[in-house]
């Protein structure tokens, strides 16, 4: 491969493949991965440095190996170097400037006088690529110091917290216009104060003409006892508000007026009124039956009624 593809083609090609793979497999949204994630940029920088360092070392080894060849072998190698796509004189000149290495024939000029058991030392200068890298580390340290210690830049943990907060805001904004996916099969009873308060607000705006503010019943039935026409529990109450009551006589369907997640809040508010004592409640409808949660574990006590003064919300409930 080295004879057919020179280093100045091989290094960019390998780097481009790794760069493209990271951009493909790392989800960075609309931004390039190396911009959104500094660690990706750091990895790419280190990887490129290692590629270049390996090429320099291989080039140095090739140079030493060449001088160990016989004349016939050198002739064959020189003929191979004349093939297309082999390393040009321009590239070799760049490598020479980066390494400032001396030819083997010139090693006597930099040979030190002392030796140890026949081993002698060359007084070569530091390779320029190594010196430039050292200067880059100093520059990086200065920038790092100024950014994080003087200007108070965000750490990775702080950046993560900010991105999470921004993501939550984005999700909340999306949910304002996103299709409502709540259904009878997925609905659950809400018990937190904000949801109950929101349910109560909807109830007061839409349900009191038929059920009264205390849910004691007027045109519609009393919603505070355990007698239900269309079944109690969060799923039944949600479905009654969503689809309407009895055909021909009963509550209308509210799904065109109130979105499903708000109907869940209203239904939860209505169920939080269970056990309260409204003034002069409407008599129980003849069709109403006492409802018991069949899904509750056998022997388990039914949920106690919630004090509406402690909760704060409910809505259009229907029996």
XYZ file of N, CA and C in Angstrom, residues 55-203:
447
model
N 3.436 8.390 10.286
C 4.019 8.532 8.957
C 5.468 9.008 9.032
N 5.753 9.923 9.955
C 7.125 10.412 10.111
C 8.047 9.293 10.585
N 7.563 8.509 11.553
C 8.371 7.408 12.062
C 8.602 6.363 10.963
N 7.535 6.059 10.230
C 7.668 5.076 9.147
C 8.641 5.582 8.095
N 8.572 6.886 7.802
C 9.490 7.463 6.816
C 10.936 7.338 7.289
N 11.167 7.585 8.586
C 12.523 7.475 9.126
C 13.010 6.027 9.075
N 12.113 5.096 9.400
C 12.494 3.683 9.345
C 12.803 3.275 7.907
N 11.997 3.761 6.964
C 12.242 3.439 5.557
C 13.609 3.955 5.100
N 13.959 5.139 5.600
C 15.244 5.716 5.205
C 16.398 4.851 5.693
N 16.318 4.419 6.957
C 17.373 3.565 7.508
C 17.403 2.233 6.782
N 16.213 1.669 6.537
C 16.139 0.381 5.847
C 16.733 0.463 4.443
N 16.523 1.581 3.775
C 17.036 1.748 2.414
C 18.554 1.617 2.364
N 19.225 2.189 3.353
C 20.683 2.156 3.368
C 21.227 0.774 3.738
N 20.353 -0.082 4.213
C 20.779 -1.444 4.536
C 20.598 -2.396 3.356
N 19.966 -1.907 2.293
C 19.729 -2.759 1.135
C 20.988 -2.897 0.281
N 21.016 -3.948 -0.505
C 22.108 -4.122 -1.475
C 21.862 -3.191 -2.657
N 22.862 -3.031 -3.504
C 22.719 -2.155 -4.651
C 21.616 -2.641 -5.583
N 21.516 -3.952 -5.751
C 20.465 -4.504 -6.605
C 19.081 -4.218 -6.044
N 18.961 -4.359 -4.729
C 17.688 -4.080 -4.091
C 17.339 -2.590 -4.168
N 18.359 -1.753 -4.004
C 18.119 -0.312 -4.120
C 17.643 0.042 -5.526
N 18.243 -0.602 -6.541
C 17.862 -0.339 -7.924
C 16.406 -0.735 -8.164
N 16.016 -1.893 -7.631
C 14.641 -2.343 -7.794
C 13.662 -1.397 -7.081
N 14.063 -0.930 -5.908
C 13.204 -0.012 -5.157
C 13.076 1.323 -5.873
N 14.180 1.797 -6.458
C 14.136 3.065 -7.184
C 13.217 2.972 -8.396
N 13.222 1.805 -9.038
C 12.320 1.614 -10.176
C 10.864 1.621 -9.725
N 10.618 1.033 -8.575
C 9.250 1.028 -8.038
C 8.789 2.435 -7.682
N 9.720 3.271 -7.216
C 9.368 4.634 -6.821
C 8.963 5.492 -8.007
N 9.256 5.024 -9.214
C 8.885 5.792 -10.401
C 7.447 5.525 -10.830
N 6.750 4.607 -10.105
C 5.363 4.311 -10.433
C 4.476 5.517 -10.136
N 3.305 5.613 -10.785
C 2.381 6.719 -10.476
C 1.945 6.680 -9.010
N 1.570 7.832 -8.505
C 1.037 7.991 -7.143
C 2.073 7.707 -6.058
N 3.346 7.658 -6.389
C 4.341 7.492 -5.337
C 4.701 8.851 -4.777
N 5.422 8.866 -3.668
C 5.726 10.109 -2.977
C 6.582 11.013 -3.850
N 6.170 12.263 -3.952
C 6.869 13.221 -4.793
C 8.014 13.869 -4.027
N 8.855 14.570 -4.793
C 9.959 15.298 -4.167
C 9.436 16.406 -3.267
N 8.283 16.968 -3.643
C 7.690 18.026 -2.827
C 7.314 17.498 -1.441
N 6.695 16.305 -1.419
C 6.307 15.713 -0.146
C 7.534 15.352 0.692
N 8.540 14.794 0.021
C 9.759 14.429 0.747
C 10.427 15.660 1.339
N 10.335 16.775 0.637
C 10.915 18.017 1.141
C 10.178 18.497 2.390
N 8.836 18.316 2.395
C 8.047 18.700 3.577
C 8.448 17.847 4.776
N 8.571 16.539 4.572
C 8.970 15.650 5.657
C 10.344 16.034 6.191
N 11.239 16.392 5.295
C 12.587 16.770 5.714
C 12.559 18.021 6.587
N 11.685 18.987 6.205
C 11.582 20.220 6.995
C 10.942 19.946 8.359
N 10.001 19.005 8.399
C 9.341 18.696 9.673
C 10.261 17.935 10.623
N 11.159 17.156 10.074
C 12.038 16.339 10.921
C 13.440 16.933 11.088
N 13.886 17.685 10.100
C 15.248 18.249 10.104
C 16.295 17.171 10.375
N 16.000 16.013 9.846
C 16.909 14.888 10.063
C 18.063 14.942 9.060
N 19.189 14.417 9.470
C 20.366 14.358 8.613
C 20.418 13.025 7.888
N 20.961 13.057 6.710
C 21.169 11.810 5.988
C 22.179 10.950 6.740
N 22.112 9.649 6.517
C 23.028 8.740 7.213
C 24.473 9.098 6.899
N 24.733 9.556 5.656
C 26.095 9.921 5.296
C 26.596 11.136 6.065
N 25.665 11.954 6.616
C 26.037 13.171 7.331
C 26.039 12.986 8.849
N 25.802 11.778 9.314
C 25.732 11.556 10.755
C 27.052 11.832 11.449
N 28.154 11.684 10.737
C 29.472 11.956 11.358
C 29.589 13.403 11.800
N 28.862 14.301 11.141
C 28.934 15.720 11.488
C 28.264 16.024 12.818
N 27.298 15.184 13.235
C 26.583 15.435 14.500
C 26.886 14.358 15.535
N 27.918 13.576 15.290
C 28.287 12.514 16.215
C 29.042 13.108 17.402
N 28.623 12.766 18.637
C 29.310 13.228 19.836
C 30.566 12.381 20.074
N 31.507 12.939 20.823
C 32.793 12.274 21.017
C 32.704 11.043 21.916
N 31.852 11.126 22.932
C 31.842 10.017 23.890
C 31.077 8.826 23.334
N 31.416 7.649 23.857
C 30.675 6.443 23.489
C 30.656 5.513 24.694
N 29.722 4.584 24.650
C 29.571 3.637 25.760
C 29.455 2.251 25.160
N 30.448 1.431 25.392
C 30.489 0.074 24.831
C 30.280 0.098 23.321
N 30.872 1.075 22.690
C 30.761 1.166 21.236
C 29.518 1.855 20.745
N 28.652 2.272 21.674
C 27.419 2.974 21.298
C 27.688 4.475 21.336
N 27.462 5.132 20.219
C 27.681 6.572 20.140
C 26.343 7.312 20.015
N 26.380 8.593 20.325
C 25.154 9.399 20.366
C 25.223 10.497 19.324
N 24.071 10.732 18.676
C 23.959 11.810 17.699
C 23.373 13.047 18.373
N 23.925 14.175 18.044
C 23.455 15.439 18.613
C 22.445 16.081 17.662
N 21.328 15.376 17.432
C 20.279 15.908 16.551
C 19.435 16.942 17.293
N 18.891 17.891 16.549
C 17.995 18.879 17.141
C 16.612 18.242 17.312
N 15.796 18.857 18.137
C 14.429 18.367 18.289
C 13.688 18.529 16.968
N 12.914 17.549 16.569
C 12.144 17.673 15.321
C 11.188 18.871 15.401
N 11.122 19.698 14.361
C 10.219 20.867 14.391
C 8.773 20.500 14.686
N 8.269 19.349 14.190
C 6.879 18.992 14.452
C 6.644 18.793 15.934
N 7.647 18.268 16.638
C 7.516 18.073 18.088
C 7.526 19.422 18.796
N 8.421 20.322 18.363
C 8.504 21.658 18.962
C 7.199 22.424 18.735
N 6.651 22.346 17.506
C 5.390 23.039 17.214
C 4.258 22.493 18.076
N 4.252 21.199 18.269
C 3.219 20.601 19.119
C 3.344 21.095 20.553
N 4.563 21.212 21.037
C 4.781 21.717 22.394
C 4.269 23.152 22.521
N 4.514 23.974 21.509
C 3.998 25.347 21.519
C 2.469 25.347 21.517
N 1.886 24.415 20.787
C 0.417 24.329 20.756
C -0.157 23.983 22.128
N 0.514 23.109 22.866
C 0.027 22.766 24.208
C 0.093 23.974 25.138
N 1.144 24.798 24.972
C 1.246 26.024 25.783
C 0.106 26.969 25.440
N -0.153 27.130 24.134
C -1.243 27.997 23.708
C -2.586 27.478 24.221
N -2.789 26.177 24.149
C -4.029 25.586 24.648
C -4.193 25.840 26.141
N -3.104 25.699 26.900
C -3.169 25.920 28.347
C -3.539 27.362 28.663
N -3.006 28.314 27.880
C -3.318 29.727 28.108
C -4.797 29.999 27.824
N -5.289 29.470 26.693
C -6.693 29.666 26.345
C -7.602 29.026 27.395
N -7.242 27.839 27.834
C -8.031 27.133 28.856
C -8.071 27.937 30.154
N -6.904 28.457 30.566
C -6.826 29.236 31.801
C -7.692 30.481 31.722
N -7.623 31.189 30.596
C -8.394 32.422 30.451
C -9.890 32.122 30.428
N -10.265 31.096 29.678
C -11.688 30.815 29.531
C -12.337 30.348 30.822
N -11.711 29.388 31.508
C -12.369 28.767 32.659
C -12.011 29.400 33.994
N -10.812 29.911 34.134
C -10.393 30.443 35.428
C -10.547 31.949 35.534
N -10.483 32.657 34.404
C -10.586 34.120 34.436
C -11.974 34.572 33.986
N -12.453 34.049 32.854
C -13.742 34.479 32.319
C -14.905 33.641 32.851
N -14.607 32.595 33.636
C -15.675 31.792 34.250
C -16.513 31.017 33.249
N -15.875 30.409 32.260
C -16.605 29.612 31.279
C -17.284 28.405 31.906
N -18.336 27.915 31.254
C -19.089 26.773 31.771
C -18.267 25.491 31.688
N -18.342 24.710 32.732
C -17.738 23.379 32.699
C -18.652 22.449 31.894
N -18.198 21.232 31.659
C -19.028 20.276 30.922
C -20.314 19.959 31.685
N -20.228 19.890 33.015
C -21.421 19.614 33.818
C -22.423 20.763 33.696
N -21.927 22.010 33.719
C -22.812 23.162 33.585
C -23.419 23.231 32.190
N -22.625 22.921 31.174
C -23.157 22.895 29.811
C -24.250 21.839 29.679
N -24.031 20.687 30.322
C -25.036 19.624 30.278
C -26.327 20.082 30.940
N -26.233 20.705 32.112
C -27.425 21.168 32.821
C -28.190 22.196 31.991
N -27.465 23.096 31.331
C -28.118 24.116 30.506
C -28.807 23.486 29.300
N -28.160 22.500 28.697
C -28.765 21.840 27.540
C -30.017 21.063 27.951
N -29.970 20.431 29.136
C -31.148 19.708 29.627
C -32.298 20.685 29.883
N -31.982 21.834 30.507
C -33.012 22.845 30.776
C -33.601 23.376 29.468
N -32.736 23.626 28.492
C -33.211 24.114 27.190
C -34.074 23.068 26.500
N -33.687 21.794 26.649
C -34.471 20.713 26.045
C -35.861 20.615 26.680
N -35.935 20.796 27.993
C -37.230 20.752 28.677
C -38.135 21.884 28.194
N -37.552 23.075 27.994
C -38.327 24.208 27.479
C -38.827 23.909 26.070
N -37.935 23.324 25.259
C -38.320 22.986 23.888
C -39.439 21.956 23.866
N -39.382 20.961 24.764
C -40.432 19.942 24.841
C -41.757 20.572 25.266
N -41.672 21.484 26.248
C -42.893 22.159 26.707
C -43.526 22.979 25.583
N -42.697 23.669 24.802
C -43.209 24.449 23.678
C -43.825 23.532 22.621
N -43.173 22.391 22.391
C -43.706 21.443 21.407
C -45.048 20.888 21.856
N -45.157 20.585 23.145
C -46.399 19.996 23.662
C -47.589 20.942 23.553
N -47.308 22.260 23.454
C -48.404 23.225 23.348
C -49.168 23.060 22.035
N -48.470 22.621 21.004
C -49.106 22.479 19.692
C -49.096 21.037 19.186
N -48.484 20.140 19.934
C -48.378 18.749 19.489
C -49.732 18.046 19.595
N -49.962 17.071 18.746
C -51.211 16.300 18.848
C -51.319 15.629 20.223
N -52.535 15.683 20.783
C -52.767 15.109 22.104
C -53.023 13.611 21.957
N -52.199 12.805 22.599
C -52.272 11.357 22.436
C -52.956 10.654 23.607
N -53.526 11.393 24.545
C -54.179 10.765 25.692
C -55.448 10.033 25.237
N -55.662 8.846 25.821
C -56.838 8.048 25.474
C -57.329 7.316 26.720
N -58.473 6.647 26.577
C -59.031 5.908 27.703
C -58.090 4.801 28.159
N -57.398 4.177 27.211
C -56.503 3.071 27.562
C -55.252 3.544 28.298
N -54.818 4.782 28.036
C -53.577 5.284 28.629
C -53.804 6.208 29.821
N -55.040 6.642 30.036
C -55.298 7.631 31.082
C -55.012 7.065 32.471
N -54.454 7.889 33.331
C -54.187 7.528 34.724
C -54.694 8.639 35.631
N -54.958 8.291 36.862
C -55.457 9.262 37.824
C -54.339 10.203 38.247
N -54.600 11.492 38.150
C -53.629 12.505 38.580
C -53.957 12.930 40.001
N -52.930 13.073 40.813
C -53.152 13.476 42.206
C -52.328 14.695 42.612
N -51.459 15.178 41.722
C -50.640 16.330 42.099
C -51.483 17.597 42.084
N -51.133 18.524 42.971
C -51.920 19.743 43.156
C -52.060 20.578 41.883
N -50.984 20.793 41.079
C -51.151 21.602 39.862
C -52.168 21.018 38.883
N -52.159 19.691 38.719
C -53.107 19.062 37.790
C -54.542 19.164 38.316
N -54.718 18.945 39.612
C -56.047 19.048 40.208
C -56.560 20.477 40.113
N -55.670 21.437 40.335
C -56.065 22.847 40.241
C -56.468 23.198 38.813
N -55.734 22.689 37.841
C -56.076 22.942 36.441
C -57.421 22.293 36.102
N -57.656 21.087 36.617
C -58.925 20.408 36.393
C -60.095 21.159 37.004
N -59.886 21.701 38.166
C -60.945 22.473 38.829
C -61.297 23.714 38.024
N -60.275 24.362 37.486
C -60.503 25.568 36.704
C -61.356 25.246 35.473
N -61.070 24.147 34.818
C -61.855 23.749 33.642
C -63.278 23.376 34.057
N -63.390 22.702 35.189
C -64.706 22.315 35.705
C -65.562 23.543 35.971
